[in-house]
Amino acid sequence: VKKTSDEVFDANGKCVYSYQQLEDGIRSMAKEIPASTTEIAEVAETAGQLGIKTQDVLAFTRVMIDMGNSTNLAAEDAATSIAKFANVTGLAADTSMTAEEKYQKMGSTIVDLGNNYATTEADIMNMATNLASAGAQVGMSESDILALATALSSVGMEAQAGGTAFSKALIQMQLAVETNSDSLKDWADVAGMSVDEFSTLFKEDATSALEAFIKGLSECGGETDSAIKVLD
């Protein structure tokens, strides 16, 4: 843990968050949850390695251990995927919530989705990690990305292929909207909207624009060949 996290000092050189606090927190946590100090420290080590602030390591670690105990995500795997996701989407830099609130909220969301849809927490996070960059770029929230990841993984779509395909679609939509290119009319037509309506919707809520496109695609004749032709 010391290798991957540094003690925190204020402008006057006074230590405001020490290794002793980390050690005490890890020992205290081991008395409350079904994990040994060694297991907890391994997740805390990973947290520091992934750029989690030293003062946030314990809160982050607690959520990851809880996820490891209650889902099919191992605690260290949860730590790696969620920290990367949070960095890409900007959640890690969000100061409107404490670290504990941020990661508890995200962990609860993932568990709830895994409980209520035909997919698992591990599959959701694999897909969400692949969608995160493009999703954040077009203005999707963390919950939007997780919801899309759940929908895609619940129909058996493989994370890398599905994530790449939908990321490409989102970026092409954004490019069409920003450049007002000829392809914008194609996207709008399938979504059943005018160019202006689709452009406005995408700028305000990219997830709803994608949903409208998929809904329009499903109604384009009802036959697979028809959908493939429209996509082409």
C-alpha positions as CSV (number, residue, x, y, z in Angstrom):
1,V,0.0,0.0,0.0
2,K,2.9,2.4,0.8
3,K,4.3,1.6,-2.6
4,T,1.3,2.9,-4.4
5,S,0.0,5.6,-2.1
6,D,1.7,8.7,-0.6
7,E,1.1,10.4,2.7
8,V,-0.7,13.7,2.3
9,F,0.9,17.0,3.6
10,D,-0.5,20.5,3.7
11,A,1.3,23.7,2.5
12,N,3.1,23.9,5.8
13,G,4.5,20.4,5.6
14,K,2.2,19.0,8.2
15,C,0.9,15.4,7.6
16,V,-2.9,15.5,7.2
17,Y,-3.3,11.9,6.1
18,S,-0.8,9.3,7.2
19,Y,0.1,5.7,6.6
20,Q,-1.0,5.0,10.1
21,Q,-4.5,6.2,9.3
22,L,-4.5,3.8,6.3
23,E,-3.3,0.9,8.5
24,D,-5.8,1.6,11.2
25,G,-8.6,1.8,8.7
26,I,-7.7,-1.5,7.0
27,R,-7.5,-3.3,10.4
28,S,-10.8,-1.7,11.5
29,M,-12.5,-2.8,8.2
30,A,-11.4,-6.4,8.7
31,K,-13.4,-6.5,11.9
32,E,-16.6,-5.5,10.2
33,I,-16.6,-7.4,6.9
34,P,-15.7,-10.9,5.8
35,A,-12.2,-10.1,4.4
36,S,-8.8,-10.4,5.9
37,T,-6.4,-7.5,6.4
38,T,-4.3,-9.0,3.6
39,E,-7.2,-9.1,1.2
40,I,-8.3,-5.5,2.0
41,A,-4.7,-4.3,1.7
42,E,-4.4,-5.9,-1.8
43,V,-7.4,-3.9,-3.0
44,A,-6.1,-0.7,-1.3
45,E,-2.8,-1.3,-3.1
46,T,-4.7,-1.5,-6.4
47,A,-6.6,1.6,-5.6
48,G,-3.4,3.6,-5.1
49,Q,-2.0,2.2,-8.3
50,L,-5.1,3.3,-10.2
51,G,-4.8,6.9,-9.0
52,I,-7.3,6.9,-6.2
53,K,-6.4,9.7,-3.7
54,T,-4.8,8.4,-0.5
55,Q,-7.5,10.0,1.6
56,D,-10.1,8.2,-0.6
57,V,-8.5,4.8,-0.6
58,L,-10.3,3.3,2.4
59,A,-13.8,4.4,1.2
60,F,-13.1,3.1,-2.3
61,T,-11.7,-0.2,-1.0
62,R,-14.7,-0.8,1.3
63,V,-17.1,-0.5,-1.7
64,M,-14.9,-2.8,-3.8
65,I,-14.7,-5.5,-1.1
66,D,-18.5,-5.3,-0.6
67,M,-18.9,-5.8,-4.4
68,G,-16.5,-8.7,-4.3
69,N,-18.6,-10.3,-1.6
70,S,-22.0,-9.7,-3.2
71,T,-21.4,-10.0,-7.0
72,N,-19.5,-12.1,-9.6
73,L,-16.9,-9.4,-9.7
74,A,-13.8,-10.1,-7.7
75,A,-12.9,-7.1,-5.5
76,E,-9.6,-6.4,-7.3
77,D,-11.3,-6.7,-10.7
78,A,-14.1,-4.3,-9.5
79,A,-11.5,-1.9,-8.3
80,T,-9.6,-1.9,-11.7
81,S,-12.7,-1.5,-13.9
82,I,-14.6,1.0,-11.7
83,A,-11.5,3.2,-11.2
84,K,-10.8,3.3,-15.0
85,F,-14.5,4.0,-15.7
86,A,-14.6,6.8,-13.1
87,N,-11.4,8.4,-14.6
88,V,-12.7,8.3,-18.2
89,T,-16.2,9.7,-17.3
90,G,-14.9,12.3,-15.0
91,L,-16.6,10.8,-11.9
92,A,-13.3,10.6,-10.1
93,A,-12.8,14.4,-10.4
94,D,-16.4,15.2,-9.3
95,T,-16.2,17.2,-6.1
96,S,-20.0,17.5,-5.5
97,M,-19.9,14.2,-3.5
98,T,-17.5,12.6,-1.2
99,A,-15.5,9.6,-2.4
100,E,-17.6,7.3,-0.3
101,E,-20.8,8.6,-1.7
102,K,-19.5,8.5,-5.3
103,Y,-18.4,4.9,-5.2
104,Q,-21.2,3.6,-3.1
105,K,-23.7,5.1,-5.5
106,M,-21.9,3.6,-8.5
107,G,-21.6,0.2,-6.8
108,S,-25.3,0.2,-5.8
109,T,-26.3,1.1,-9.4
110,I,-24.2,-1.8,-10.8
111,V,-25.6,-4.3,-8.3
112,D,-29.2,-3.2,-8.9
113,L,-28.8,-3.5,-12.7
114,G,-27.2,-7.0,-12.2
115,N,-30.1,-8.0,-10.0
116,N,-32.9,-6.9,-12.3
117,Y,-31.7,-7.7,-15.8
118,A,-30.5,-10.8,-17.6
119,T,-26.8,-10.0,-17.2
120,T,-24.1,-9.9,-14.5
121,E,-22.2,-7.2,-12.8
122,A,-19.0,-8.4,-14.5
123,D,-20.5,-8.2,-17.9
124,I,-22.0,-4.8,-17.3
125,M,-18.7,-3.4,-16.2
126,N,-16.8,-5.0,-19.2
127,M,-19.2,-3.4,-21.6
128,A,-19.4,0.0,-19.7
129,T,-15.6,0.2,-19.8
130,N,-15.6,-0.2,-23.6
131,L,-18.4,2.4,-24.0
132,A,-17.0,4.9,-21.5
133,S,-14.8,7.0,-23.7
134,A,-17.3,7.6,-26.5
135,G,-20.2,7.9,-24.1
136,A,-18.4,10.6,-22.1
137,Q,-17.4,12.4,-25.3
138,V,-21.0,12.8,-26.5
139,G,-22.2,13.9,-23.1
140,M,-23.7,10.7,-21.6
141,S,-23.8,10.4,-17.8
142,E,-22.3,7.5,-15.9
143,S,-25.9,6.1,-15.4
144,D,-26.6,6.5,-19.1
145,I,-23.5,4.5,-20.0
146,L,-24.2,1.8,-17.4
147,A,-27.8,1.5,-18.6
148,L,-26.7,1.1,-22.2
149,A,-24.0,-1.4,-21.1
150,T,-26.7,-3.4,-19.3
151,A,-29.0,-3.4,-22.3
152,L,-26.3,-4.6,-24.7
153,S,-24.8,-7.2,-22.4
154,S,-28.3,-8.6,-21.5
155,V,-28.9,-9.6,-25.1
156,G,-25.6,-11.5,-25.2
157,M,-23.5,-8.9,-27.0
158,E,-19.7,-9.4,-26.4
159,A,-18.1,-6.5,-24.6
160,Q,-15.3,-5.6,-27.0
161,A,-17.2,-6.0,-30.3
162,G,-20.4,-4.5,-29.0
163,G,-18.7,-1.6,-27.2
164,T,-16.6,-0.8,-30.3
165,A,-19.6,-0.9,-32.6
166,F,-21.8,1.3,-30.4
167,S,-18.9,3.7,-29.7
168,K,-18.4,4.1,-33.4
169,A,-22.1,4.8,-33.9
170,L,-22.1,7.4,-31.2
171,I,-19.0,9.2,-32.6
172,Q,-20.5,9.1,-36.2
173,M,-23.7,10.6,-34.9
174,Q,-21.8,13.3,-33.1
175,L,-19.7,14.1,-36.2
176,A,-22.8,14.3,-38.4
177,V,-24.5,16.6,-35.9
178,E,-21.5,18.9,-35.4
179,T,-20.6,19.2,-39.1
180,N,-24.3,19.1,-40.4
181,S,-23.1,16.6,-43.0
182,D,-25.3,14.7,-45.5
183,S,-25.2,11.6,-43.3
184,L,-27.2,13.6,-40.6
185,K,-30.3,13.2,-42.7
186,D,-29.8,9.4,-42.8
187,W,-29.6,9.2,-39.0
188,A,-32.7,11.5,-38.6
189,D,-34.7,9.6,-41.2
190,V,-34.3,6.2,-39.4
191,A,-35.1,7.9,-36.1
192,G,-38.3,9.3,-37.6
193,M,-37.3,12.9,-37.1
194,S,-36.4,16.0,-39.0
195,V,-32.7,16.9,-39.2
196,D,-33.2,19.7,-36.8
197,E,-35.2,17.6,-34.3
198,F,-32.6,14.8,-34.3
199,S,-29.7,17.3,-34.0
200,T,-31.3,19.1,-31.1
201,L,-32.1,15.8,-29.3
202,F,-28.6,14.5,-29.7
203,K,-27.1,17.7,-28.3
204,E,-29.4,17.6,-25.3
205,D,-29.6,13.9,-24.7
206,A,-27.4,11.6,-26.8
207,T,-28.9,8.5,-25.1
208,S,-32.4,9.3,-26.2
209,A,-31.1,10.0,-29.8
210,L,-29.5,6.6,-29.9
211,E,-32.6,5.0,-28.5
212,A,-34.8,6.7,-31.2
213,F,-32.5,5.5,-33.9
214,I,-32.6,1.9,-32.6
215,K,-36.4,2.1,-32.3
216,G,-36.7,3.4,-35.8
217,L,-34.3,0.6,-37.0
218,S,-36.5,-2.0,-35.4
219,E,-39.6,-0.6,-37.3
220,C,-37.9,-0.3,-40.7
221,G,-39.8,-3.3,-42.2
222,G,-39.5,-6.0,-39.6
223,E,-37.1,-8.2,-41.5
224,T,-33.4,-8.7,-40.8
225,D,-32.4,-8.0,-44.4
226,S,-34.3,-4.7,-44.2
227,A,-32.4,-3.6,-41.1
228,I,-29.1,-4.6,-42.6
229,K,-29.8,-2.6,-45.7
230,V,-30.7,0.5,-43.7
231,L,-27.5,0.1,-41.6
232,D,-25.5,-0.2,-44.8
